[in-house]
Coordinates of C-alpha atoms and ligand atoms in Angstrom, one line a residue:
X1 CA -126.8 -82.8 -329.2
X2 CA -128.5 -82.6 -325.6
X3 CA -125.1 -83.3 -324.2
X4 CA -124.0 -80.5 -326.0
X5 CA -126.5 -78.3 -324.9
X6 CA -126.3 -78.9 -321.7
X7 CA -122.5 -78.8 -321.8
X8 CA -123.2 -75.1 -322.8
X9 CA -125.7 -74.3 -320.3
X10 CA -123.2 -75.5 -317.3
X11 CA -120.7 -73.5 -319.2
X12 CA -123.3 -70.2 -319.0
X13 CA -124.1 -71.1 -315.3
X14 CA -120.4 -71.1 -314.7
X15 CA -119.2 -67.7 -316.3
X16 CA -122.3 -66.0 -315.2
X17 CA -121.6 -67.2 -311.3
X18 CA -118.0 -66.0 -312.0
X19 CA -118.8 -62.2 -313.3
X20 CA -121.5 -62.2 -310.4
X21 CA -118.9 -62.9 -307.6
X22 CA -116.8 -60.6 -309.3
X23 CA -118.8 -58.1 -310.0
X24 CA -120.1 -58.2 -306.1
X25 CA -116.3 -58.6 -305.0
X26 CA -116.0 -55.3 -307.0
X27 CA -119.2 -53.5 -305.4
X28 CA -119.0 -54.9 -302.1
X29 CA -121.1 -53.0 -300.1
X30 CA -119.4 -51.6 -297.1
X31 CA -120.8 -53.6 -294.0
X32 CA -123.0 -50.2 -291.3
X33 CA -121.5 -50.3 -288.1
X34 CA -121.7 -47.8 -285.4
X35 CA -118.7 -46.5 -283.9
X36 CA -120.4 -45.5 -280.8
X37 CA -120.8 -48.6 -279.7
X38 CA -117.1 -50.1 -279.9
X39 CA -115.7 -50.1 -276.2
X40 CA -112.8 -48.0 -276.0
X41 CA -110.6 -47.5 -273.1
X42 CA -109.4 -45.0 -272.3
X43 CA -112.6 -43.0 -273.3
X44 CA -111.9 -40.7 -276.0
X45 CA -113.2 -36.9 -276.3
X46 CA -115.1 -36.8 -279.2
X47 CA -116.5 -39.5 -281.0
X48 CA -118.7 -39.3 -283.9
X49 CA -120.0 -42.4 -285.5
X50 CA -121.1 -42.1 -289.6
X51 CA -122.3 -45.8 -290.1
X52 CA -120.3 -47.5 -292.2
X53 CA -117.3 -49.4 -292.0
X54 CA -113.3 -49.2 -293.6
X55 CA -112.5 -52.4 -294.7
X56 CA -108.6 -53.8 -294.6
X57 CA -108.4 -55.9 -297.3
X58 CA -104.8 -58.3 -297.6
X59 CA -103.8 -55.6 -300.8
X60 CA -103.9 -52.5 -298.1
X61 CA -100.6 -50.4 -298.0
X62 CA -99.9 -48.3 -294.7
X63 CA -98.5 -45.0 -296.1
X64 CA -97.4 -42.1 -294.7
X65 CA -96.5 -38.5 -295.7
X66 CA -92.9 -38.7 -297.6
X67 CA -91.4 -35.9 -295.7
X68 CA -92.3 -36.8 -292.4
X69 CA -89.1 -39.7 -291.8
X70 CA -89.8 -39.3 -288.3
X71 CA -93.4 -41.6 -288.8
X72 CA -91.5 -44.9 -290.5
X73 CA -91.4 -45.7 -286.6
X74 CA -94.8 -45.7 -286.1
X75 CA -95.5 -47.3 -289.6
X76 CA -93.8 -50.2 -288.8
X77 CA -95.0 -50.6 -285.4
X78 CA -98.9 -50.7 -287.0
X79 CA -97.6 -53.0 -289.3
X80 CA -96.1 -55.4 -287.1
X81 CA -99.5 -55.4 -285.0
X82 CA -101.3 -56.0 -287.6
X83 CA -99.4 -58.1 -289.9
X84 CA -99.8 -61.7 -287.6
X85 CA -103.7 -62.2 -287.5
X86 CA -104.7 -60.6 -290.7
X87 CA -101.6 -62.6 -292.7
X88 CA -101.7 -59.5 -294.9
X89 CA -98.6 -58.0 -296.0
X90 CA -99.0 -54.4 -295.4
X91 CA -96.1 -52.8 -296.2
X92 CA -95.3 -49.6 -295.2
X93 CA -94.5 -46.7 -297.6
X94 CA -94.6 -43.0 -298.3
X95 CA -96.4 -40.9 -300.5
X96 CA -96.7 -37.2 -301.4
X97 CA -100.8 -37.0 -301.8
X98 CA -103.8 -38.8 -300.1
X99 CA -103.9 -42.2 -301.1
X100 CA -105.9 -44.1 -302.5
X101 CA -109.0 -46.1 -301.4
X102 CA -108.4 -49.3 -299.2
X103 CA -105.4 -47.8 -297.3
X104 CA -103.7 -46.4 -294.4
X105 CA -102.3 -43.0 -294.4
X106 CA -100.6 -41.7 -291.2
X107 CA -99.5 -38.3 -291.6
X108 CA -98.4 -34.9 -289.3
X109 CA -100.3 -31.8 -289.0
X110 CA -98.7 -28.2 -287.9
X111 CA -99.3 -28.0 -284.2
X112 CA -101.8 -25.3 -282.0
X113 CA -99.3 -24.8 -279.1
X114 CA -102.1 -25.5 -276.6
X115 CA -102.7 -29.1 -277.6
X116 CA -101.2 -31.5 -276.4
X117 CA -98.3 -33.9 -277.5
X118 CA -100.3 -36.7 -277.6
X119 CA -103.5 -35.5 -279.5
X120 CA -105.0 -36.9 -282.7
X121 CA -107.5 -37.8 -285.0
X122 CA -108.7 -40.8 -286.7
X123 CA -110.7 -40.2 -289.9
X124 CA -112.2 -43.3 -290.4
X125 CA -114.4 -43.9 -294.4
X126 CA -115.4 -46.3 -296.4
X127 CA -112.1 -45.4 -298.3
X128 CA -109.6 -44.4 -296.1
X129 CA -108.1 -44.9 -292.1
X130 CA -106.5 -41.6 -291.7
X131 CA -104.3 -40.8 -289.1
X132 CA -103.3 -37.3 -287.6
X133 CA -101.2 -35.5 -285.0
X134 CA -98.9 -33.2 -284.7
X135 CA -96.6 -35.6 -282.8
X136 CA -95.0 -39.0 -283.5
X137 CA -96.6 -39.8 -279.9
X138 CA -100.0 -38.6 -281.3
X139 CA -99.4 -40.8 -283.8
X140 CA -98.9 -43.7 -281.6
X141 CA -101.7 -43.2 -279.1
X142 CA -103.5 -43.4 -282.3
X143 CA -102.6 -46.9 -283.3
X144 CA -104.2 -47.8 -279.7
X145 CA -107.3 -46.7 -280.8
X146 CA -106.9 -48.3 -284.0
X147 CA -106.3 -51.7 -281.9
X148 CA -109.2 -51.2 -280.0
X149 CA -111.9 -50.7 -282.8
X150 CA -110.7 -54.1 -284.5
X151 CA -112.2 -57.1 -283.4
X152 CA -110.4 -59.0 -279.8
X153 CA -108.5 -61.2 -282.6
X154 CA -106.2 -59.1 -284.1
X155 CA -104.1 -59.5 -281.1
X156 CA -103.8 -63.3 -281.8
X157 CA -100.6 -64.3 -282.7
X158 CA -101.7 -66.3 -285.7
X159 CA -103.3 -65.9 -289.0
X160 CA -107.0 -65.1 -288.6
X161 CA -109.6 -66.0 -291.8
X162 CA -112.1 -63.1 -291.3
X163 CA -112.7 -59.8 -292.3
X164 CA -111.3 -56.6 -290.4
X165 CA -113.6 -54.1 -290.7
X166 CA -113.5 -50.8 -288.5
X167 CA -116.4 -48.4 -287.8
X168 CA -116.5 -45.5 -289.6
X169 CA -116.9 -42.0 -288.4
X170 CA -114.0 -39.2 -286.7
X171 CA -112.0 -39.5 -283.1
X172 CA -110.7 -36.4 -281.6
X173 CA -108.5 -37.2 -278.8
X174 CA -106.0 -35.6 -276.1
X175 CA -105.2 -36.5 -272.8
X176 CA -106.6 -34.6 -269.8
X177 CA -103.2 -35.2 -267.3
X178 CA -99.7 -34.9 -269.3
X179 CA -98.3 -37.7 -266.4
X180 CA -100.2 -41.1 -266.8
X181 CA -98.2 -43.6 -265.1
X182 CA -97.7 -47.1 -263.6
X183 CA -95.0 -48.2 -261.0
X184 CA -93.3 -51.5 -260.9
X185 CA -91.5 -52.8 -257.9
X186 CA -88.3 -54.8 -258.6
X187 CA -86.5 -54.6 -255.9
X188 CA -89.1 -56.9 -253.7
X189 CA -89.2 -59.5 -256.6
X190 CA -87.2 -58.7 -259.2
X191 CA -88.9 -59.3 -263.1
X192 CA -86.2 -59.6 -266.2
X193 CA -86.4 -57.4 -268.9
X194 CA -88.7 -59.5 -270.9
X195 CA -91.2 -59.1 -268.0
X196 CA -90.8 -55.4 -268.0
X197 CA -91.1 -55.1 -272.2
X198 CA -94.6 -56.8 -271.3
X199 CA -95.6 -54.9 -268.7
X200 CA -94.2 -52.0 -271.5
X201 CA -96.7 -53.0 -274.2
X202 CA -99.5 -53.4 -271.5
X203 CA -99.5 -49.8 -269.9
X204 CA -99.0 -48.8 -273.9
X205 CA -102.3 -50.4 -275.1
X206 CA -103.9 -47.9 -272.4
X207 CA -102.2 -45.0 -273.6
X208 CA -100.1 -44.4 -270.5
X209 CA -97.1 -42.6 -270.9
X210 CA -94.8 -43.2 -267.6
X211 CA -93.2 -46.5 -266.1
X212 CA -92.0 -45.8 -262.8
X213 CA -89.1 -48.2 -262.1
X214 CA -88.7 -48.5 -258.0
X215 CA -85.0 -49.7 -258.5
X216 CA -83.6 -50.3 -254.7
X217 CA -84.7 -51.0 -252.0
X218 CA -84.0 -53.0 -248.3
X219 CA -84.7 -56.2 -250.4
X220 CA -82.2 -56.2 -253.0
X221 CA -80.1 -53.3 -255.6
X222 CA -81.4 -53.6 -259.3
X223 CA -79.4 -51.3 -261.2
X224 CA -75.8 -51.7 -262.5
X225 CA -73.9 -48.7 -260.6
X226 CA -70.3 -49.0 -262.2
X227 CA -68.3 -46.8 -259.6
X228 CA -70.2 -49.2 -256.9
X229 CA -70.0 -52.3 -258.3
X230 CA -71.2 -54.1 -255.2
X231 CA -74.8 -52.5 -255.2
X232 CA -75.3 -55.4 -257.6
X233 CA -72.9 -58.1 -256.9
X234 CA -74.0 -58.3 -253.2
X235 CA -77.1 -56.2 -253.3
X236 CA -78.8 -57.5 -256.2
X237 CA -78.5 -61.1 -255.0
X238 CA -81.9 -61.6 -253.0
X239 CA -85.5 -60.5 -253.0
X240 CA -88.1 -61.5 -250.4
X241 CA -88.1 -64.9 -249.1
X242 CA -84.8 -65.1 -250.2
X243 CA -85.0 -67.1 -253.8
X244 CA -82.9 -65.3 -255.9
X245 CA -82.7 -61.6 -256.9
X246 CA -81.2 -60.2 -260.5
X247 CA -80.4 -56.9 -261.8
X248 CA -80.1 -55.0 -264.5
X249 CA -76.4 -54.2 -266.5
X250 CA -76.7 -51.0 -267.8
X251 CA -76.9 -52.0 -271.5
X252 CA -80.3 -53.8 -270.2
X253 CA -81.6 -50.8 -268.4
X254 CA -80.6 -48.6 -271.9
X255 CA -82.3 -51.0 -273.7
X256 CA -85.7 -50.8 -271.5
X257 CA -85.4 -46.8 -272.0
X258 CA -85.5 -47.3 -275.6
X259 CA -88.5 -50.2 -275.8
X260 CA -90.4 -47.4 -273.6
X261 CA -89.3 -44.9 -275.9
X262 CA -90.1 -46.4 -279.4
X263 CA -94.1 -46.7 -276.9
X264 CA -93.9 -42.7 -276.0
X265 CA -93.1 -44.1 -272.4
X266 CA -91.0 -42.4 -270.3
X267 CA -88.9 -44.4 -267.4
X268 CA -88.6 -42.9 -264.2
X269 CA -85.7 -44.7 -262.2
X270 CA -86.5 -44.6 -258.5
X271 CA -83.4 -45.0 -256.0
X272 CA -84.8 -45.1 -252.5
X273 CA -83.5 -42.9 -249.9
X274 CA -82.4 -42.4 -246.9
X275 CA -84.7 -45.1 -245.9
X276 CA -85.2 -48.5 -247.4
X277 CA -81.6 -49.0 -248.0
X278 CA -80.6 -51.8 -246.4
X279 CA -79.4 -53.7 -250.1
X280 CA -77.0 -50.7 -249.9
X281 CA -76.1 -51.0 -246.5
X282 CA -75.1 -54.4 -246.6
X283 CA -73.0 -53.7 -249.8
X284 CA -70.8 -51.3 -248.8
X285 CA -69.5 -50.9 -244.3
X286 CA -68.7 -47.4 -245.2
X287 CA -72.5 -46.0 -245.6
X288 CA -73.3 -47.6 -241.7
X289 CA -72.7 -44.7 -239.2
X290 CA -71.4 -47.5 -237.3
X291 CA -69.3 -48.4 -240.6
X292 CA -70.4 -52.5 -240.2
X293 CA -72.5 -54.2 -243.1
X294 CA -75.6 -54.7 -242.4
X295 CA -76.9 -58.5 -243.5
X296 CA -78.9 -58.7 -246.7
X297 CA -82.5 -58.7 -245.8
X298 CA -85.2 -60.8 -247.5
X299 CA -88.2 -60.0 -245.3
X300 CA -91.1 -57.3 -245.7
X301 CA -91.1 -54.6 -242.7
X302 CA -90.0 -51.6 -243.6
X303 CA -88.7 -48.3 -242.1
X304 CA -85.9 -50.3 -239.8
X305 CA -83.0 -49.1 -242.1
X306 CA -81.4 -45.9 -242.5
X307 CA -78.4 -44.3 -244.8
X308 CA -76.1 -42.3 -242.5
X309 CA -77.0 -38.5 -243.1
X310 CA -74.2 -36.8 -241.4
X311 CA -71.1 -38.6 -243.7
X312 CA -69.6 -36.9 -246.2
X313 CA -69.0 -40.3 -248.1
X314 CA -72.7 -40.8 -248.2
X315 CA -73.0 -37.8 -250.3
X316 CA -69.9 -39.2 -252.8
X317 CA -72.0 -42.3 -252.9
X318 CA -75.4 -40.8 -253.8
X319 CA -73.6 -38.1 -256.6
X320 CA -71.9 -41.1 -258.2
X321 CA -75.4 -43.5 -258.1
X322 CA -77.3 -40.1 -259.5
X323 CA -74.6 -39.4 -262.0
X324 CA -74.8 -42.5 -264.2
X325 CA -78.4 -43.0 -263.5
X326 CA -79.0 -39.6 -265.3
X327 CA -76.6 -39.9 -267.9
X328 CA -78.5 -43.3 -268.9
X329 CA -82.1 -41.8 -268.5
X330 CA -83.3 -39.7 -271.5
X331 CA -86.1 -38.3 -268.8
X332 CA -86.1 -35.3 -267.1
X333 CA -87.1 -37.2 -263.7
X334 CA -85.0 -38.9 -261.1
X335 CA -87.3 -39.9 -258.3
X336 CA -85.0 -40.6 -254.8
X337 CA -88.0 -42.2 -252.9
X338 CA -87.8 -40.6 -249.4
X339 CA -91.1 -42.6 -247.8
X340 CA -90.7 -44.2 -244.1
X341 CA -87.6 -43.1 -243.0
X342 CA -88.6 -44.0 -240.1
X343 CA -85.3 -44.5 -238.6
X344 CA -83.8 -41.1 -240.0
X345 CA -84.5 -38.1 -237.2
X346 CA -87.0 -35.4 -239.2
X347 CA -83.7 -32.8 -238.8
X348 CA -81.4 -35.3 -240.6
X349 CA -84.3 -36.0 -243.0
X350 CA -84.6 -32.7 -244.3
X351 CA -80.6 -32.2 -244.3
X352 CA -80.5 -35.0 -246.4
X353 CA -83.5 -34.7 -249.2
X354 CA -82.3 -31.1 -249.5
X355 CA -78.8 -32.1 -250.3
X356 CA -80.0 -34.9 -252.4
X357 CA -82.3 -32.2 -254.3
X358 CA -79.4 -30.1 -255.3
X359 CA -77.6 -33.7 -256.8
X360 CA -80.4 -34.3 -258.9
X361 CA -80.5 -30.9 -260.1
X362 CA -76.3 -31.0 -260.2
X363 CA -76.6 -33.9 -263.3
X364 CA -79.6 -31.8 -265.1
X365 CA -82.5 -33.6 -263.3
X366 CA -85.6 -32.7 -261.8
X367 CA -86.7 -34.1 -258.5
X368 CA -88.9 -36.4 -257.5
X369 CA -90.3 -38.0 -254.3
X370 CA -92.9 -39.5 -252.3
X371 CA -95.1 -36.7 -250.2
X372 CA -92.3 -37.0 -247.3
X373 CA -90.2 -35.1 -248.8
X374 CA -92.2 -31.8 -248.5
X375 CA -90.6 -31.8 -245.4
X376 CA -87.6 -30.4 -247.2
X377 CA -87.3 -27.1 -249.3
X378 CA -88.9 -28.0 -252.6
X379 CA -87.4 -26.4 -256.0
X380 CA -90.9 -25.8 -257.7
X381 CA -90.1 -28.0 -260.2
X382 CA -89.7 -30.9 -257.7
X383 CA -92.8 -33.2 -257.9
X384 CA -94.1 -34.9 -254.5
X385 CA -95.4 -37.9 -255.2
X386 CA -99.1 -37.9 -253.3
X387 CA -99.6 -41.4 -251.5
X388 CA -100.7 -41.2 -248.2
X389 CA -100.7 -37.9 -246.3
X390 CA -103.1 -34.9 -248.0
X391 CA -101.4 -33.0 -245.4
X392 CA -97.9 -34.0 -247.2
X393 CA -99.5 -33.3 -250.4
X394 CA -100.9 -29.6 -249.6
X395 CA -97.5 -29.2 -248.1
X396 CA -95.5 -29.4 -251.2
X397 CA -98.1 -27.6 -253.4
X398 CA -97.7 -24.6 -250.3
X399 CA -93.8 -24.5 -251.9
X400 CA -95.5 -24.5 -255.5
X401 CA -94.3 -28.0 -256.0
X402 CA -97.0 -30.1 -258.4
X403 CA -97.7 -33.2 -257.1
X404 CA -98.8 -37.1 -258.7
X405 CA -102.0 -38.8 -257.7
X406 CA -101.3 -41.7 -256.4
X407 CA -103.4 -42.4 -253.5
X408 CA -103.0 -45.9 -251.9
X409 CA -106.5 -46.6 -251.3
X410 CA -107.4 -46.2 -254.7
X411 CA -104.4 -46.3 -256.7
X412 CA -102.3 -49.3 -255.5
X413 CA -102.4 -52.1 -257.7
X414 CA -101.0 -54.4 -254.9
X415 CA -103.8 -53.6 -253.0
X416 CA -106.1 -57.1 -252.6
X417 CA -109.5 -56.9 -254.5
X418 CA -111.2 -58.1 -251.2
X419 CA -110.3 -60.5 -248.9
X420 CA -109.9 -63.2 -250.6
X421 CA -107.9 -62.4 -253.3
X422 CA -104.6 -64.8 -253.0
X423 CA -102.0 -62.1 -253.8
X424 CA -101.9 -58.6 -252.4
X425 CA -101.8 -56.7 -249.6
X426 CA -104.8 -54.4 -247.6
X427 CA -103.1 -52.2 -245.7
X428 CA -104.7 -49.1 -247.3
X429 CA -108.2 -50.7 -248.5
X430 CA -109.4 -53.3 -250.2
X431 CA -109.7 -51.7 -254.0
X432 CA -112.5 -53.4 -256.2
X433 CA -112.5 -52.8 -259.7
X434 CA -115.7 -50.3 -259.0
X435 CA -113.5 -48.4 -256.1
X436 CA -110.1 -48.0 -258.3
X437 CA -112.1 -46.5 -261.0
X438 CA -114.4 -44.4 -258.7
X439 CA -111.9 -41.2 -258.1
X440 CA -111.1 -38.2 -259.5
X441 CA -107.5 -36.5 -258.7
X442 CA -109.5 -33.2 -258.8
X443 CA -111.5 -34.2 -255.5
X444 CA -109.8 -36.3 -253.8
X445 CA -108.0 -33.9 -251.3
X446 CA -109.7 -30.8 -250.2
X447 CA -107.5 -28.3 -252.0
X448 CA -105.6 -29.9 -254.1
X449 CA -106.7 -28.7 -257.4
X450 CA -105.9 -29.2 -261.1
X451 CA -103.4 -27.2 -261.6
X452 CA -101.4 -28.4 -258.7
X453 CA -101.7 -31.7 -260.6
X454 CA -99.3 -33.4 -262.9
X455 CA -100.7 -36.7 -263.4
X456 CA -102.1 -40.0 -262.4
X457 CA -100.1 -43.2 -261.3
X458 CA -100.7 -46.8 -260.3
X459 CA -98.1 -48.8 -258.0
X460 CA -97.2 -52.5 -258.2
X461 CA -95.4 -53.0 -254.9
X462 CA -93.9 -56.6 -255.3
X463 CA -93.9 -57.9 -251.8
X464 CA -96.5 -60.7 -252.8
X465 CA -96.0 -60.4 -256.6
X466 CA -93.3 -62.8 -257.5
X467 CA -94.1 -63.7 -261.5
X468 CA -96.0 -62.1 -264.2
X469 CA -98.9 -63.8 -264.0
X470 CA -99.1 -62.6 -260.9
X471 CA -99.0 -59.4 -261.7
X472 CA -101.2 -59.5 -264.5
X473 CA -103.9 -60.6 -262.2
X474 CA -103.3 -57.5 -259.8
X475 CA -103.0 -55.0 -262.7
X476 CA -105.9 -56.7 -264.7
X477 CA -108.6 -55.0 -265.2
X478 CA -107.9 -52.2 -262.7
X479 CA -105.1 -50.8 -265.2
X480 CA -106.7 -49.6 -267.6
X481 CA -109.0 -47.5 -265.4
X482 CA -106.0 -45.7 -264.2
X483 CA -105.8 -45.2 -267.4
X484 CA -108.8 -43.7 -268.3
X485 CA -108.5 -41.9 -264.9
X486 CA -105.7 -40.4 -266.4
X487 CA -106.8 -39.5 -270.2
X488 CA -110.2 -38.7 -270.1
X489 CA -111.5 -35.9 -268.3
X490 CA -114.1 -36.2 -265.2
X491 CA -117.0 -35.2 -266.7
X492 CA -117.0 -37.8 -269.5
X493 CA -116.2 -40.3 -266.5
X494 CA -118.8 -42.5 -265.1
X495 CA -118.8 -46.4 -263.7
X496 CA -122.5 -47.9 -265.1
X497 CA -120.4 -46.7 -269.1
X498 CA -117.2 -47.6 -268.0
X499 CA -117.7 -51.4 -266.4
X500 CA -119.4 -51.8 -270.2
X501 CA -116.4 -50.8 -271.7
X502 CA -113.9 -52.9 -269.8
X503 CA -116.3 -56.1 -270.4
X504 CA -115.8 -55.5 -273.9
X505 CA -112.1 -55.9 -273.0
X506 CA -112.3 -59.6 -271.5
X507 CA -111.7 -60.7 -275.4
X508 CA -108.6 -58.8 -275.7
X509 CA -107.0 -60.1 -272.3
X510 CA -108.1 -63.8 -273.5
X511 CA -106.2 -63.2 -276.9
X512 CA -103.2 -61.7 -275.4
X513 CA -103.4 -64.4 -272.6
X514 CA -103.5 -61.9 -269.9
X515 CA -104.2 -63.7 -266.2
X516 CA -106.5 -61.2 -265.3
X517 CA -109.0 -60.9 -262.1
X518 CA -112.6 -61.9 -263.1
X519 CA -114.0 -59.0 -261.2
X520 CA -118.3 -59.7 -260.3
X521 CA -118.2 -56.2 -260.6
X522 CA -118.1 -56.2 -264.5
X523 CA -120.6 -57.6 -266.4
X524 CA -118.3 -60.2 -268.4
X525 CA -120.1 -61.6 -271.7
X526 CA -119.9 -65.3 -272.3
X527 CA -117.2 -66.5 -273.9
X528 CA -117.3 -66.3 -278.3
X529 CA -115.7 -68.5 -280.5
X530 CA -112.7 -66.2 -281.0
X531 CA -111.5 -66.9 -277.0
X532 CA -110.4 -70.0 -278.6
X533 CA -108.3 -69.7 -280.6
Ligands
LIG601 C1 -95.8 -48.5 -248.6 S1 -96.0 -46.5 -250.7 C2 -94.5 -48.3 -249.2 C3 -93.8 -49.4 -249.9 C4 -94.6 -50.7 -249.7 C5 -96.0 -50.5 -249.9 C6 -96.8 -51.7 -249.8 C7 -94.6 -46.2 -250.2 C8 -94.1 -44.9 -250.6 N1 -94.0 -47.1 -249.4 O1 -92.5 -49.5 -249.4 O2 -94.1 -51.6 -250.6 O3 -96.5 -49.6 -248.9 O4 -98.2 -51.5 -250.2

């Protein structure tokens, strides 16, 4: 009889435990959090915080408007972020209403023609993580801000067992500069694809839009040219301190276009000219005004070599190098270099970059090239690429040209932190984390102004950069203030907020096992449990 009772009573105990946690599981109260305070990078323009959190339980669904086809891309690319450290299936489909609570809902908006590409809004409630644009690209710049408000482990690799909870409250976001770029050097060292797909999904996290690929140079030819075939064979062979070089076959470059492309990113080929061209030079007799192949070169002076201005053949070669280059580049740019010639007379120079202009334009490309090449007439809708000379700069904005902000003693990533940093050069500055960030394009150069100004870019030059560790450590964490420099406009811009911001990024470079220069400048937090893993 007391065994019985007591039978019962465990029995009670049990069931009533049971409908508690149900019923609690059922009611969960949704945990306050303050959006404010998540560190975002690049900062966005409006923020506003409403205290309570969206939960992404394993059942979520990430839906999006059934009419809008074009947004399957991006709904698989949140997916497949999110999919390996929550374990959660989230699968992607499309509906015709607002869903339900507990999901995600991507969807397209008609479009005011003065926003940008690129803008969006997160609506984030206790029921729902809406995404809008008017863009697929909106879309995805999105999805970085979604990244960045989940916690540092949702970039591990591995299932996770936590919860994913994201601040509630809206974004309103949209670039301030249209260009946002980085540049990666691969003729110095050359990196294979896989190296470029990361350094792809890195400049992606920050919301930059442009990888600048500088494709030749005296140290070795990188890109397949089919009607020159030796460009590669011989060219492509070496890289400074002569281990070996690489290049790309066309179907690799196409299929680096269209990683960058499913990111928003848009790949700028650079061929250097009529300078740094000794990888040419030494490929083909005929381009030598004294018509004898130069040898390959694996050192790292620069403005010794010259292409030979006054040959017609030089022109065949440099139609037929533009030619396929444009007809596998999806971009409007072709960018032809013309930086320390320093062996080409100014007379020939500007002969040259003026013929070399009307090329580009010839295969449905616009122009462009670093500030040098104001020298030449400038189409307007040639870009000079500002890196050393304001007087350059001012130059090509005088022929209405815009122009790219990318100043070498702030913006060059292969610029040493100080003097002791083991990899880099200093020949502009030294560039702490603090001096990369403190800039604005708008200021920089007495009369260069915004409108003069298309964008923002960072260089990697590769001279000491030889793997990608190595070039993590020079892009990270100075990247993503290029970023920011970039996205978010100069008044919402200051160093005491930002070093905060890019602290709060140490967990992310840790989980995505980025090699990334501990900086004294930014005030790191200790380690958590999560770097672990
Ligand atoms: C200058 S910047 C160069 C490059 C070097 C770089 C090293 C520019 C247009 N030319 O050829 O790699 O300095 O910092």
């Amino acid at each position: 009889m007391l065994i019985q009772t007591k039978r019962n009573l465990v029995t009670i105990l049990l069931v009533a435990t049971l409908v508690i946690t149900f019923s609690c599981e059922q009611k969960r109260e949704a945990t306050p959090m303050d959006l404010s305070q998540i560190s975002l990078i690049p900062k966005p323009v409006s923020l506003e915080a409403t205290g309570s959190s969206f939960l992404l339980g394993e059942n979520a669904v990430i839906y999006y408007k059934n009419d809008q086809e074009q947004l399957l891309q991006e709904a698989n690319y949140l997916a497949e972020m999110l999919r390996p450290a929550t374990g959660f299936a989230l699968p992607v489909q499309t509906i015709d209403k607002d869903p339900e609570a507990g999901n995600i809902y991507l969807t397209l908006t008609s479009k005011d023609s003065h926003v940008s590409n690129e803008a969006y809004k997160l609506q984030i409630t206790e029921e729902l993580l809406k995404v809008s644009a008017s863009k697929q690209s909106g879309i995805f710049r999105a999805i970085q801000t979604i990244r960045q408000l989940l916690p540092a482990s949702i970039e591990l690799s591995e299932k996770q067992e936590q919860t994913w909870e994201i601040a509630s409250g809206t974004i309103m976001d949209y670039p301030e500069y249209e260009y946002r770029g980085a540049m990666l050097d691969v003729s110095r060292h050359f990196f294979d694809v896989a190296d470029v797909k990361t350094f792809i999904d890195h400049i992606a996290a920050y919301k930059m839009n442009v990888l600048h690929l500088h494709l030749s140079d005296d140290q070795g030819w990188r890109i397949e040219i089919k009607s020159w075939p030796n460009l590669t064979e011989h060219g492509g062979q070496t890289e400074v301190g002569g281990t070996p070089g690489g290049f790309y076959t066309q179907e690799q470059y196409a299929d680096i276009v269209s990683y960058a492309k499913e990111r928003h990113i848009m790949i700028i080929p650079e061929i250097d000219m009529p300078g740094h061209t000794n990888a040419a030079l030494a490929s083909y007799a005929e381009l030598n005004c004294d018509e004898k192949a130069r040898e390959l070169y694996t050192g790292t002076e620069v403005g010794f070599s010259s292409l030979c201005t006054d040959k017609e053949i030089t022109y065949k070669f440099i139609d037929d190098v533009i030619r396929e280059l444009a007809a596998m580049t999806p971009g409007p740019y072709i960018h032809i270099g013309g930086d320390e010639s320093h062996s080409t007379e100014l007379k020939d120079y500007i002969y040259f970059i003026d013929r070399v202009q009307d090329i580009v334009y010839k295969h449905g490309k616009q122009m462009i090239g670093w500030d040098e090449v104001r020298h030449a007439k400038l189409k307007p809708t040639s870009v000079a690429q500002f890196w050393a000379d304001a007087e350059n700069a001012l130059g090509a904005i005088e022929q209405n040209a815009m122009v790219i902000m990318s100043p070498a003693k702030k913006a060059y990533l292969d610029m040493q932190y100080d003097s002791i940093t083991p990899l880099g050069l200093h020949w502009a500055a030294y560039i702490e984390v603090d001096e990369g960030y403190n800039w604005d394009p708008v200021n920089y150069v007495d009369g260069i102004k915004r409108e003069h100004i298309l964008g923002v870019e960072a260089p990697l030059w590769s001279e000491t950069v030889k793997t990608m560790d190595d070039i993590e450590y020079m892009v990270f964490p100075r990247l993503p203030g290029y970023a920011e420099i970039g996205w978010t406009s100069g008044e919402l811009r200051n160093w005491d907020d930002y070093k905060v911001r890019l602290a709060g990024q140490k967990e992310r470079f840790k989980a995505l096992k980025i090699n990334y220069y501990p900086s004294v400048k930014v005030p790191w937090a200790e380690d958590s449990v999560t770097n672990e893993n």
